PDB file of C-alpha atoms in Angstrom:
ATOM      1  CA  MET A   1     -45.048  52.332  42.984  1.00 74.00           C
ATOM      2  CA  PRO A   2     -47.357  54.413  40.798  1.00 86.00           C
ATOM      3  CA  PRO A   3     -50.732  55.355  42.297  1.00 92.00           C
ATOM      4  CA  VAL A   4     -53.683  53.109  41.506  1.00 93.00           C
ATOM      5  CA  SER A   5     -56.284  54.879  39.388  1.00 93.00           C
ATOM      6  CA  ARG A   6     -59.545  54.292  41.253  1.00 91.00           C
ATOM      7  CA  GLY A   7     -61.920  52.229  39.168  1.00 90.00           C
ATOM      8  CA  PHE A   8     -59.602  51.700  36.224  1.00 93.00           C
ATOM      9  CA  GLN A   9     -59.300  48.161  34.933  1.00 89.00           C
ATOM     10  CA  ARG A  10     -58.073  46.250  31.927  1.00 87.00           C
ATOM     11  CA  ARG A  11     -60.668  46.217  29.181  1.00 82.00           C
ATOM     12  CA  ARG A  12     -58.726  44.762  26.335  1.00 69.00           C
ATOM     13  CA  SER A  13     -57.866  41.095  26.301  1.00 65.00           C
ATOM     14  CA  PRO A  14     -54.306  40.522  25.137  1.00 62.00           C
ATOM     15  CA  GLY A  15     -55.646  37.657  22.999  1.00 69.00           C
ATOM     16  CA  ALA A  16     -53.714  35.417  20.682  1.00 64.00           C
ATOM     17  CA  ASP A  17     -51.766  38.321  19.206  1.00 79.00           C
ATOM     18  CA  ALA A  18     -50.238  39.424  22.532  1.00 83.00           C
ATOM     19  CA  SER A  19     -46.792  38.257  21.430  1.00 90.00           C
ATOM     20  CA  ARG A  20     -46.995  40.643  18.473  1.00 94.00           C
ATOM     21  CA  ILE A  21     -47.732  43.749  20.577  1.00 93.00           C
ATOM     22  CA  PRO A  22     -44.627  45.569  21.873  1.00 94.00           C
ATOM     23  CA  PRO A  23     -44.563  46.889  25.451  1.00 91.00           C
ATOM     24  CA  GLY A  24     -46.804  49.896  26.143  1.00 88.00           C
ATOM     25  CA  GLN A  25     -48.715  49.479  22.868  1.00 92.00           C
ATOM     26  CA  TYR A  26     -52.395  48.703  22.336  1.00 89.00           C
ATOM     27  CA  LEU A  27     -54.023  47.033  19.369  1.00 88.00           C
ATOM     28  CA  THR A  28     -56.218  49.061  17.045  1.00 87.00           C
ATOM     29  CA  SER A  29     -58.110  48.143  13.897  1.00 84.00           C
ATOM     30  CA  ASP A  30     -58.444  51.654  12.506  1.00 82.00           C
ATOM     31  CA  PHE A  31     -55.771  53.759  10.837  1.00 84.00           C
ATOM     32  CA  PRO A  32     -55.092  56.871  12.935  1.00 84.00           C
ATOM     33  CA  VAL A  33     -53.755  59.958  11.141  1.00 87.00           C
ATOM     34  CA  LEU A  34     -51.010  61.970  12.836  1.00 83.00           C
ATOM     35  CA  SER A  35     -48.688  64.464  11.235  1.00 84.00           C
ATOM     36  CA  ALA A  36     -46.402  67.340  12.138  1.00 82.00           C
ATOM     37  CA  GLY A  37     -48.051  69.752   9.718  1.00 84.00           C
ATOM     38  CA  PRO A  38     -50.635  70.113   6.975  1.00 88.00           C
ATOM     39  CA  THR A  39     -51.011  67.430   4.309  1.00 93.00           C
ATOM     40  CA  PRO A  40     -49.132  68.426   1.138  1.00 93.00           C
ATOM     41  CA  HIS A  41     -50.682  67.639  -2.232  1.00 91.00           C
ATOM     42  CA  THR A  42     -47.867  67.466  -4.763  1.00 92.00           C
ATOM     43  CA  PRO A  43     -49.134  66.819  -8.322  1.00 95.00           C
ATOM     44  CA  LEU A  44     -47.717  63.555  -9.657  1.00 97.00           C
ATOM     45  CA  ASP A  45     -46.183  65.306 -12.671  1.00 96.00           C
ATOM     46  CA  GLU A  46     -44.156  67.453 -10.271  1.00 97.00           C
ATOM     47  CA  TRP A  47     -43.238  64.580  -7.971  1.00 98.00           C
ATOM     48  CA  SER A  48     -39.832  62.943  -7.992  1.00 98.00           C
ATOM     49  CA  LEU A  49     -37.778  60.772  -5.703  1.00 98.00           C
ATOM     50  CA  THR A  50     -34.118  61.652  -5.198  1.00 98.00           C
ATOM     51  CA  ILE A  51     -31.170  59.749  -3.770  1.00 98.00           C
ATOM     52  CA  ASP A  52     -28.309  62.093  -2.951  1.00 98.00           C
ATOM     53  CA  GLY A  53     -25.699  63.007  -0.329  1.00 98.00           C
ATOM     54  CA  ALA A  54     -22.630  60.817   0.177  1.00 97.00           C
ATOM     55  CA  VAL A  55     -23.128  58.888  -3.060  1.00 97.00           C
ATOM     56  CA  ASP A  56     -21.212  58.456  -6.303  1.00 96.00           C
ATOM     57  CA  GLY A  57     -23.865  60.453  -8.100  1.00 95.00           C
ATOM     58  CA  SER A  58     -27.404  61.477  -7.301  1.00 97.00           C
ATOM     59  CA  ARG A  59     -30.333  59.505  -8.740  1.00 98.00           C
ATOM     60  CA  ARG A  60     -33.775  60.800  -9.525  1.00 98.00           C
ATOM     61  CA  TRP A  61     -36.984  59.088 -10.579  1.00 98.00           C
ATOM     62  CA  SER A  62     -40.140  60.719 -11.882  1.00 98.00           C
ATOM     63  CA  TRP A  63     -43.458  59.232 -10.731  1.00 98.00           C
ATOM     64  CA  SER A  64     -43.759  57.064 -13.842  1.00 98.00           C
ATOM     65  CA  GLU A  65     -40.125  55.969 -13.611  1.00 98.00           C
ATOM     66  CA  PHE A  66     -40.637  55.130  -9.942  1.00 98.00           C
ATOM     67  CA  LEU A  67     -43.756  53.066 -10.675  1.00 98.00           C
ATOM     68  CA  ALA A  68     -41.853  51.205 -13.396  1.00 98.00           C
ATOM     69  CA  LEU A  69     -39.364  49.901 -10.827  1.00 98.00           C
ATOM     70  CA  PRO A  70     -40.004  46.389  -9.499  1.00 98.00           C
ATOM     71  CA  SER A  71     -42.492  46.571  -6.608  1.00 98.00           C
ATOM     72  CA  GLU A  72     -43.062  44.204  -3.731  1.00 98.00           C
ATOM     73  CA  THR A  73     -46.259  43.585  -1.809  1.00 98.00           C
ATOM     74  CA  PHE A  74     -45.676  42.829   1.851  1.00 97.00           C
ATOM     75  CA  THR A  75     -47.725  42.461   5.028  1.00 98.00           C
ATOM     76  CA  VAL A  76     -46.304  43.887   8.243  1.00 98.00           C
ATOM     77  CA  ASP A  77     -47.261  45.033  11.739  1.00 97.00           C
ATOM     78  CA  ILE A  78     -47.080  48.793  12.374  1.00 97.00           C
ATOM     79  CA  HIS A  79     -46.281  50.356  15.756  1.00 97.00           C
ATOM     80  CA  CYS A  80     -46.785  54.089  16.363  1.00 96.00           C
ATOM     81  CA  VAL A  81     -44.980  55.874  19.188  1.00 95.00           C
ATOM     82  CA  THR A  82     -48.350  57.343  20.260  1.00 91.00           C
ATOM     83  CA  LYS A  83     -49.122  53.779  21.491  1.00 92.00           C
ATOM     84  CA  TRP A  84     -51.256  52.230  18.753  1.00 93.00           C
ATOM     85  CA  SER A  85     -50.256  49.093  16.924  1.00 94.00           C
ATOM     86  CA  ARG A  86     -52.001  47.597  13.948  1.00 94.00           C
ATOM     87  CA  LEU A  87     -51.300  44.112  12.667  1.00 95.00           C
ATOM     88  CA  ASP A  88     -51.173  42.695   9.156  1.00 95.00           C
ATOM     89  CA  MET A  89     -51.094  45.884   7.096  1.00 97.00           C
ATOM     90  CA  THR A  90     -50.466  45.161   3.415  1.00 97.00           C
ATOM     91  CA  TRP A  91     -48.431  47.625   1.401  1.00 98.00           C
ATOM     92  CA  THR A  92     -46.915  47.744  -2.054  1.00 98.00           C
ATOM     93  CA  GLY A  93     -43.741  49.621  -2.802  1.00 98.00           C
ATOM     94  CA  VAL A  94     -40.194  49.627  -4.045  1.00 98.00           C
ATOM     95  CA  ALA A  95     -37.539  48.166  -1.752  1.00 98.00           C
ATOM     96  CA  VAL A  96     -34.814  50.598  -0.731  1.00 98.00           C
ATOM     97  CA  ASP A  97     -32.433  47.820  -1.861  1.00 97.00           C
ATOM     98  CA  THR A  98     -33.795  48.296  -5.385  1.00 98.00           C
ATOM     99  CA  LEU A  99     -33.294  52.069  -5.260  1.00 98.00           C
ATOM    100  CA  LEU A 100     -29.737  51.667  -3.987  1.00 97.00           C
ATOM    101  CA  ALA A 101     -28.839  48.708  -6.206  1.00 96.00           C
ATOM    102  CA  ASP A 102     -26.141  50.471  -8.228  1.00 93.00           C
ATOM    103  CA  VAL A 103     -25.368  53.308  -5.797  1.00 96.00           C
ATOM    104  CA  GLU A 104     -21.925  53.569  -4.231  1.00 96.00           C
ATOM    105  CA  THR A 105     -21.981  55.336  -0.858  1.00 96.00           C
ATOM    106  CA  SER A 106     -19.587  56.244   1.922  1.00 95.00           C
ATOM    107  CA  GLY A 107     -22.527  56.996   4.267  1.00 96.00           C
ATOM    108  CA  ASP A 108     -23.842  54.757   7.028  1.00 97.00           C
ATOM    109  CA  TYR A 109     -26.943  56.860   7.720  1.00 98.00           C
ATOM    110  CA  VAL A 110     -29.927  58.091   5.796  1.00 98.00           C
ATOM    111  CA  THR A 111     -31.950  61.260   6.205  1.00 98.00           C
ATOM    112  CA  ALA A 112     -35.397  60.774   4.702  1.00 98.00           C
ATOM    113  CA  TRP A 113     -36.958  64.076   3.628  1.00 98.00           C
ATOM    114  CA  SER A 114     -40.459  64.949   2.615  1.00 98.00           C
ATOM    115  CA  ASP A 115     -42.732  67.549   1.137  1.00 97.00           C
ATOM    116  CA  GLY A 116     -43.545  69.942   3.969  1.00 95.00           C
ATOM    117  CA  GLY A 117     -39.992  69.844   5.346  1.00 95.00           C
ATOM    118  CA  TYR A 118     -40.239  66.763   7.562  1.00 97.00           C
ATOM    119  CA  THR A 119     -37.060  64.760   8.058  1.00 98.00           C
ATOM    120  CA  THR A 120     -36.158  61.603   9.925  1.00 98.00           C
ATOM    121  CA  ASN A 121     -32.885  59.691  10.274  1.00 98.00           C
ATOM    122  CA  VAL A 122     -32.438  55.949   9.929  1.00 98.00           C
ATOM    123  CA  PRO A 123     -29.245  53.887   9.852  1.00 98.00           C
ATOM    124  CA  LEU A 124     -28.634  52.620   6.318  1.00 98.00           C
ATOM    125  CA  GLU A 125     -28.502  49.024   7.524  1.00 97.00           C
ATOM    126  CA  ASP A 126     -32.086  49.401   8.778  1.00 98.00           C
ATOM    127  CA  LEU A 127     -33.330  50.384   5.331  1.00 98.00           C
ATOM    128  CA  ALA A 128     -31.285  47.838   3.385  1.00 96.00           C
ATOM    129  CA  GLY A 129     -31.481  44.067   3.486  1.00 95.00           C
ATOM    130  CA  GLY A 130     -35.211  43.957   2.783  1.00 96.00           C
ATOM    131  CA  ARG A 131     -36.181  46.047   5.808  1.00 97.00           C
ATOM    132  CA  GLY A 132     -37.206  49.308   4.137  1.00 98.00           C
ATOM    133  CA  TRP A 133     -39.462  50.304   1.244  1.00 98.00           C
ATOM    134  CA  VAL A 134     -40.875  53.356  -0.463  1.00 98.00           C
ATOM    135  CA  ALA A 135     -44.561  52.419  -0.463  1.00 98.00           C
ATOM    136  CA  HIS A 136     -47.046  53.762  -3.007  1.00 98.00           C
ATOM    137  CA  SER A 137     -50.073  51.571  -2.246  1.00 98.00           C
ATOM    138  CA  TYR A 138     -51.919  50.374   0.814  1.00 97.00           C
ATOM    139  CA  ASP A 139     -54.271  47.413   0.663  1.00 96.00           C
ATOM    140  CA  GLY A 140     -54.067  47.379  -3.130  1.00 96.00           C
ATOM    141  CA  GLU A 141     -55.101  51.022  -3.552  1.00 97.00           C
ATOM    142  CA  PRO A 142     -52.958  54.114  -4.219  1.00 97.00           C
ATOM    143  CA  LEU A 143     -51.789  55.504  -0.892  1.00 97.00           C
ATOM    144  CA  GLU A 144     -54.090  58.320   0.263  1.00 96.00           C
ATOM    145  CA  ALA A 145     -52.517  61.703   0.924  1.00 95.00           C
ATOM    146  CA  GLN A 146     -53.495  61.626   4.603  1.00 94.00           C
ATOM    147  CA  HIS A 147     -51.564  58.378   4.970  1.00 96.00           C
ATOM    148  CA  GLY A 148     -48.492  59.722   3.198  1.00 97.00           C
ATOM    149  CA  GLY A 149     -49.329  59.396  -0.504  1.00 96.00           C
ATOM    150  CA  PRO A 150     -48.226  59.518  -3.172  1.00 97.00           C
ATOM    151  CA  ALA A 151     -45.359  57.642  -1.517  1.00 98.00           C
ATOM    152  CA  ARG A 152     -44.002  57.166   1.965  1.00 98.00           C
ATOM    153  CA  LEU A 153     -41.059  55.450   3.532  1.00 98.00           C
ATOM    154  CA  LEU A 154     -41.940  52.173   5.255  1.00 98.00           C
ATOM    155  CA  VAL A 155     -39.627  50.877   7.984  1.00 98.00           C
ATOM    156  CA  PRO A 156     -41.993  48.633   9.913  1.00 98.00           C
ATOM    157  CA  HIS A 157     -39.494  47.391  12.497  1.00 98.00           C
ATOM    158  CA  LEU A 158     -39.089  50.935  13.884  1.00 98.00           C
ATOM    159  CA  TYR A 159     -41.740  53.261  15.342  1.00 98.00           C
ATOM    160  CA  PHE A 160     -43.887  54.687  12.582  1.00 98.00           C
ATOM    161  CA  TRP A 161     -42.531  58.262  12.733  1.00 97.00           C
ATOM    162  CA  LYS A 162     -39.475  56.842  10.953  1.00 98.00           C
ATOM    163  CA  SER A 163     -41.724  55.863   8.033  1.00 98.00           C
ATOM    164  CA  ALA A 164     -41.784  59.395   6.634  1.00 98.00           C
ATOM    165  CA  LYS A 165     -44.965  60.403   4.815  1.00 97.00           C
ATOM    166  CA  TRP A 166     -44.823  62.325   1.496  1.00 98.00           C
ATOM    167  CA  LEU A 167     -41.293  61.107   0.881  1.00 98.00           C
ATOM    168  CA  ARG A 168     -39.295  62.960  -1.752  1.00 98.00           C
ATOM    169  CA  GLY A 169     -35.789  61.822  -1.091  1.00 98.00           C
ATOM    170  CA  LEU A 170     -33.180  59.855   0.791  1.00 98.00           C
ATOM    171  CA  THR A 171     -29.919  61.632   1.588  1.00 98.00           C
ATOM    172  CA  LEU A 172     -27.009  59.392   2.547  1.00 98.00           C
ATOM    173  CA  THR A 173     -24.906  60.906   5.330  1.00 98.00           C
ATOM    174  CA  VAL A 174     -21.577  59.991   6.897  1.00 97.00           C
ATOM    175  CA  ASP A 175     -22.647  61.292  10.325  1.00 96.00           C
ATOM    176  CA  ASP A 176     -25.911  60.438  12.036  1.00 96.00           C
ATOM    177  CA  GLU A 177     -28.055  63.575  11.823  1.00 96.00           C
ATOM    178  CA  PRO A 178     -31.191  63.602  14.021  1.00 96.00           C
ATOM    179  CA  GLY A 179     -34.348  64.519  12.099  1.00 97.00           C
ATOM    180  CA  PHE A 180     -37.459  66.495  13.022  1.00 95.00           C
ATOM    181  CA  TRP A 181     -38.901  64.498  15.926  1.00 94.00           C
ATOM    182  CA  GLU A 182     -35.478  63.238  16.975  1.00 95.00           C
ATOM    183  CA  ASN A 183     -34.501  66.872  17.605  1.00 92.00           C
ATOM    184  CA  TYR A 184     -37.627  67.364  19.710  1.00 87.00           C
ATOM    185  CA  GLY A 185     -36.876  64.503  22.063  1.00 89.00           C
ATOM    186  CA  TYR A 186     -37.982  61.352  20.288  1.00 93.00           C
ATOM    187  CA  ASN A 187     -35.511  58.505  20.443  1.00 95.00           C
ATOM    188  CA  ASN A 188     -32.790  58.525  17.825  1.00 96.00           C
ATOM    189  CA  TYR A 189     -33.409  54.892  16.819  1.00 97.00           C
ATOM    190  CA  GLY A 190     -36.982  54.025  17.854  1.00 98.00           C
ATOM    191  CA  ASP A 191     -37.136  50.252  18.370  1.00 98.00           C
ATOM    192  CA  PRO A 192     -40.695  49.434  19.583  1.00 98.00           C
ATOM    193  CA  TRP A 193     -39.593  46.166  21.184  1.00 97.00           C
ATOM    194  CA  ARG A 194     -37.141  48.055  23.408  1.00 96.00           C
ATOM    195  CA  GLU A 195     -39.751  50.802  23.883  1.00 95.00           C
ATOM    196  CA  GLN A 196     -37.350  53.486  22.622  1.00 96.00           C
ATOM    197  CA  ARG A 197     -39.873  56.317  22.500  1.00 94.00           C
ATOM    198  CA  TYR A 198     -37.794  59.199  23.801  1.00 91.00           C
ATOM    199  CA  TRP A 199     -34.164  60.146  24.285  1.00 87.00           C
ATOM    200  CA  GLY A 200     -32.756  58.133  27.171  1.00 83.00           C
ATOM    201  CA  ASP A 201     -35.140  55.188  26.652  1.00 86.00           C
TER     202      ASP A 201
ATOM    203  CA  MET B   1     -21.864  65.950  15.725  1.00 42.00           C
ATOM    204  CA  ALA B   2     -25.534  66.901  15.795  1.00 48.00           C
ATOM    205  CA  ARG B   3     -26.261  63.727  17.702  1.00 48.00           C
ATOM    206  CA  THR B   4     -23.972  64.699  20.561  1.00 49.00           C
ATOM    207  CA  ALA B   5     -25.628  68.095  20.795  1.00 56.00           C
ATOM    208  CA  VAL B   6     -29.078  66.555  21.044  1.00 57.00           C
ATOM    209  CA  LEU B   7     -27.934  63.950  23.532  1.00 52.00           C
ATOM    210  CA  GLY B   8     -26.514  66.637  25.769  1.00 56.00           C
ATOM    211  CA  ARG B   9     -29.652  68.745  25.635  1.00 61.00           C
ATOM    212  CA  LEU B  10     -32.308  66.110  26.178  1.00 66.00           C
ATOM    213  CA  ARG B  11     -32.830  63.859  29.144  1.00 70.00           C
ATOM    214  CA  ARG B  12     -35.185  61.104  30.058  1.00 74.00           C
ATOM    215  CA  LEU B  13     -38.401  62.368  31.679  1.00 79.00           C
ATOM    216  CA  PRO B  14     -39.613  60.698  34.891  1.00 84.00           C
ATOM    217  CA  TRP B  15     -43.266  59.685  35.428  1.00 91.00           C
ATOM    218  CA  VAL B  16     -45.090  62.048  37.784  1.00 93.00           C
ATOM    219  CA  THR B  17     -48.458  61.916  39.556  1.00 95.00           C
ATOM    220  CA  ALA B  18     -51.453  63.849  38.246  1.00 96.00           C
ATOM    221  CA  THR B  19     -54.576  64.629  40.281  1.00 96.00           C
ATOM    222  CA  ALA B  20     -57.878  65.406  38.595  1.00 97.00           C
ATOM    223  CA  ARG B  21     -59.042  68.848  39.709  1.00 97.00           C
ATOM    224  CA  ASP B  22     -62.056  69.329  37.522  1.00 95.00           C
ATOM    225  CA  VAL B  23     -64.026  67.584  34.780  1.00 96.00           C
ATOM    226  CA  VAL B  24     -66.269  69.367  32.275  1.00 96.00           C
ATOM    227  CA  ASP B  25     -68.400  67.652  29.635  1.00 95.00           C
ATOM    228  CA  GLU B  26     -67.956  69.465  26.331  1.00 96.00           C
ATOM    229  CA  THR B  27     -70.250  67.286  24.212  1.00 95.00           C
ATOM    230  CA  ALA B  28     -72.007  63.932  24.618  1.00 93.00           C
ATOM    231  CA  ARG B  29     -68.696  62.137  24.061  1.00 94.00           C
ATOM    232  CA  ALA B  30     -65.976  64.656  24.830  1.00 96.00           C
ATOM    233  CA  ARG B  31     -64.802  65.789  28.223  1.00 97.00           C
ATOM    234  CA  THR B  32     -62.128  68.219  29.346  1.00 97.00           C
ATOM    235  CA  ILE B  33     -60.231  67.225  32.474  1.00 97.00           C
ATOM    236  CA  THR B  34     -58.049  69.670  34.362  1.00 97.00           C
ATOM    237  CA  LEU B  35     -55.070  68.134  36.122  1.00 97.00           C
ATOM    238  CA  ASP B  36     -52.715  69.240  38.831  1.00 96.00           C
ATOM    239  CA  VAL B  37     -49.413  67.664  37.877  1.00 95.00           C
ATOM    240  CA  GLU B  38     -46.626  67.189  40.396  1.00 92.00           C
ATOM    241  CA  GLY B  39     -43.611  69.340  39.506  1.00 89.00           C
ATOM    242  CA  TRP B  40     -45.168  70.590  36.275  1.00 90.00           C
ATOM    243  CA  THR B  41     -43.076  73.098  34.405  1.00 86.00           C
ATOM    244  CA  ARG B  42     -44.653  75.130  31.657  1.00 86.00           C
ATOM    245  CA  HIS B  43     -45.201  73.248  28.465  1.00 91.00           C
ATOM    246  CA  ARG B  44     -44.620  74.678  25.028  1.00 88.00           C
ATOM    247  CA  PRO B  45     -47.429  74.984  22.481  1.00 86.00           C
ATOM    248  CA  GLY B  46     -47.810  71.750  20.533  1.00 84.00           C
ATOM    249  CA  GLN B  47     -46.455  69.476  23.231  1.00 88.00           C
ATOM    250  CA  HIS B  48     -48.323  66.368  24.309  1.00 90.00           C
ATOM    251  CA  VAL B  49     -48.457  64.279  27.467  1.00 93.00           C
ATOM    252  CA  ASP B  50     -48.314  60.549  27.955  1.00 92.00           C
ATOM    253  CA  VAL B  51     -50.954  59.343  30.413  1.00 95.00           C
ATOM    254  CA  ARG B  52     -50.376  56.064  32.244  1.00 94.00           C
ATOM    255  CA  LEU B  53     -53.178  54.462  34.250  1.00 95.00           C
ATOM    256  CA  THR B  54     -52.567  51.709  36.803  1.00 94.00           C
ATOM    257  CA  ALA B  55     -55.257  49.191  37.785  1.00 93.00           C
ATOM    258  CA  GLU B  56     -55.443  47.590  41.218  1.00 92.00           C
ATOM    259  CA  ASP B  57     -53.920  44.393  39.825  1.00 91.00           C
ATOM    260  CA  GLY B  58     -50.934  46.375  38.530  1.00 90.00           C
ATOM    261  CA  TYR B  59     -52.044  46.359  34.898  1.00 90.00           C
ATOM    262  CA  GLN B  60     -50.993  49.579  33.171  1.00 90.00           C
ATOM    263  CA  ALA B  61     -52.163  51.278  30.000  1.00 90.00           C
ATOM    264  CA  GLN B  62     -50.567  54.280  28.297  1.00 90.00           C
ATOM    265  CA  ARG B  63     -52.001  56.770  25.848  1.00 91.00           C
ATOM    266  CA  SER B  64     -50.746  60.055  24.400  1.00 91.00           C
ATOM    267  CA  TYR B  65     -52.930  63.179  24.488  1.00 94.00           C
ATOM    268  CA  SER B  66     -52.526  66.675  23.124  1.00 93.00           C
ATOM    269  CA  ILE B  67     -52.510  69.405  25.747  1.00 96.00           C
ATOM    270  CA  ALA B  68     -55.639  71.540  25.396  1.00 95.00           C
ATOM    271  CA  SER B  69     -54.595  74.421  27.657  1.00 95.00           C
ATOM    272  CA  GLY B  70     -52.158  77.235  27.105  1.00 93.00           C
ATOM    273  CA  PRO B  71     -48.800  77.322  28.869  1.00 92.00           C
ATOM    274  CA  GLU B  72     -49.907  80.341  30.928  1.00 92.00           C
ATOM    275  CA  GLU B  73     -52.972  78.605  32.350  1.00 92.00           C
ATOM    276  CA  ASP B  74     -53.103  77.063  35.788  1.00 91.00           C
ATOM    277  CA  GLY B  75     -53.364  73.296  35.463  1.00 93.00           C
ATOM    278  CA  VAL B  76     -53.042  71.005  32.480  1.00 96.00           C
ATOM    279  CA  LYS B  77     -56.197  70.452  30.451  1.00 97.00           C
ATOM    280  CA  LEU B  78     -56.801  67.409  28.276  1.00 97.00           C
ATOM    281  CA  THR B  79     -59.880  67.086  26.103  1.00 97.00           C
ATOM    282  CA  ILE B  80     -60.719  63.423  25.677  1.00 96.00           C
ATOM    283  CA  ASP B  81     -62.870  61.895  22.951  1.00 95.00           C
ATOM    284  CA  ARG B  82     -64.637  58.847  24.374  1.00 94.00           C
ATOM    285  CA  ILE B  83     -64.163  55.758  22.193  1.00 90.00           C
ATOM    286  CA  ASP B  84     -66.944  53.369  23.175  1.00 87.00           C
ATOM    287  CA  ASP B  85     -64.931  50.175  22.973  1.00 85.00           C
ATOM    288  CA  GLY B  86     -61.768  51.875  24.169  1.00 88.00           C
ATOM    289  CA  GLU B  87     -59.878  51.166  27.341  1.00 91.00           C
ATOM    290  CA  VAL B  88     -58.526  54.503  28.557  1.00 94.00           C
ATOM    291  CA  SER B  89     -60.839  57.135  27.059  1.00 94.00           C
ATOM    292  CA  PRO B  90     -64.043  55.711  28.651  1.00 94.00           C
ATOM    293  CA  TYR B  91     -62.265  55.953  32.000  1.00 95.00           C
ATOM    294  CA  LEU B  92     -60.859  59.472  31.587  1.00 96.00           C
ATOM    295  CA  ALA B  93     -64.072  60.749  29.987  1.00 95.00           C
ATOM    296  CA  GLY B  94     -66.307  58.663  32.246  1.00 92.00           C
ATOM    297  CA  ALA B  95     -65.434  57.211  35.623  1.00 92.00           C
ATOM    298  CA  LEU B  96     -62.741  59.767  36.509  1.00 95.00           C
ATOM    299  CA  GLN B  97     -63.783  62.195  39.246  1.00 95.00           C
ATOM    300  CA  PRO B  98     -62.066  65.180  40.857  1.00 96.00           C
ATOM    301  CA  GLY B  99     -59.514  63.933  43.360  1.00 95.00           C
ATOM    302  CA  ASP B 100     -58.634  60.796  41.405  1.00 95.00           C
ATOM    303  CA  VAL B 101     -54.945  60.283  40.718  1.00 94.00           C
ATOM    304  CA  PHE B 102     -52.899  58.581  38.035  1.00 96.00           C
TER     305      PHE B 102
END
C-alpha cells in the first residue's frame, strides 16, 4: 500500500469525459511542448518527405508535392506519456495509407525519422488502415515549429512520443528497431489504454 | 535483434517512497523540494521522475518532473511551477512540508 500524502486530495472531477481518459492521465486544455532537443527550422524549399528501406523503390515528395496530395481533416484525442491528455484536437494531414498506396514492402515495421536525429518505431499495421497521418496543420493553421511543423507524424492511438515531430521520412524495416526513447526505456509499443509507458509495462 | 538487446538491458522500475526533506520558495509560484528517496541510485543528467500522490480515499495522481539537481548531490531536487487550477503542483509547491511522504 503506497503511503498517503498528507493533505493531498482529488481536485479534478473526472466529468463526462472520464471514459476518454486512459489510466494515469489527466485532462489538460493547453498544448504542452516537450522535445528531446532544440526545435529545428528547416526551410520549406529544403524540406522533403522520404519513404525508403524495405520497399520496391524509395519515394520522395517536396513540400509542394506533399501538399498536393489528398489531405484529411480529423479530430482525435492525444495522450502524452508525461501524463497529459487533450481531447478533440483537429489536425489536417496526409494519411500514411496515401503515401504507401503504390509502395510494395517486405517490412512489417516503420522507423519514423526527423530533423534533429529523432527516431521512433511503429508497427506498419498501426500506421496503415487509417490510423496514421503526416499532419501539416493544426486547428486549420500551418503546424507551428514548436509543435512539430512543418509536418509531424500523427498516431493518436499510441502515446504522443510516437507521433514524431519534424518528420522527414519513414523507413520500412523487416525487424523491429527501437527508436530514440524506446532505447532509453520507454515502452516499445506505447498503448495508453494499457498504460505502456516504460519497458516491462 | 535490437529489440532483444533492449529488452535484456531494461527492466520495469518499482515505485519507491520519497520523503520531503526541505522546501525552498524560488519565486512567487515556483518551489524547489528536496527529497530523500528510498533506494535511490544516481540518476543521469536529463532523466526525469514520475511522482505519484495518494489521497486518503485511495485516489492517485501521477505527474512527471525533470530532476533539478545534479547526480552528485545529496537528495533529489524537483523545482515545481505552481499551476493555480492544477491538482498536483499546488500540493507539491504549497501544502507539502518537510517530513511528508509520497
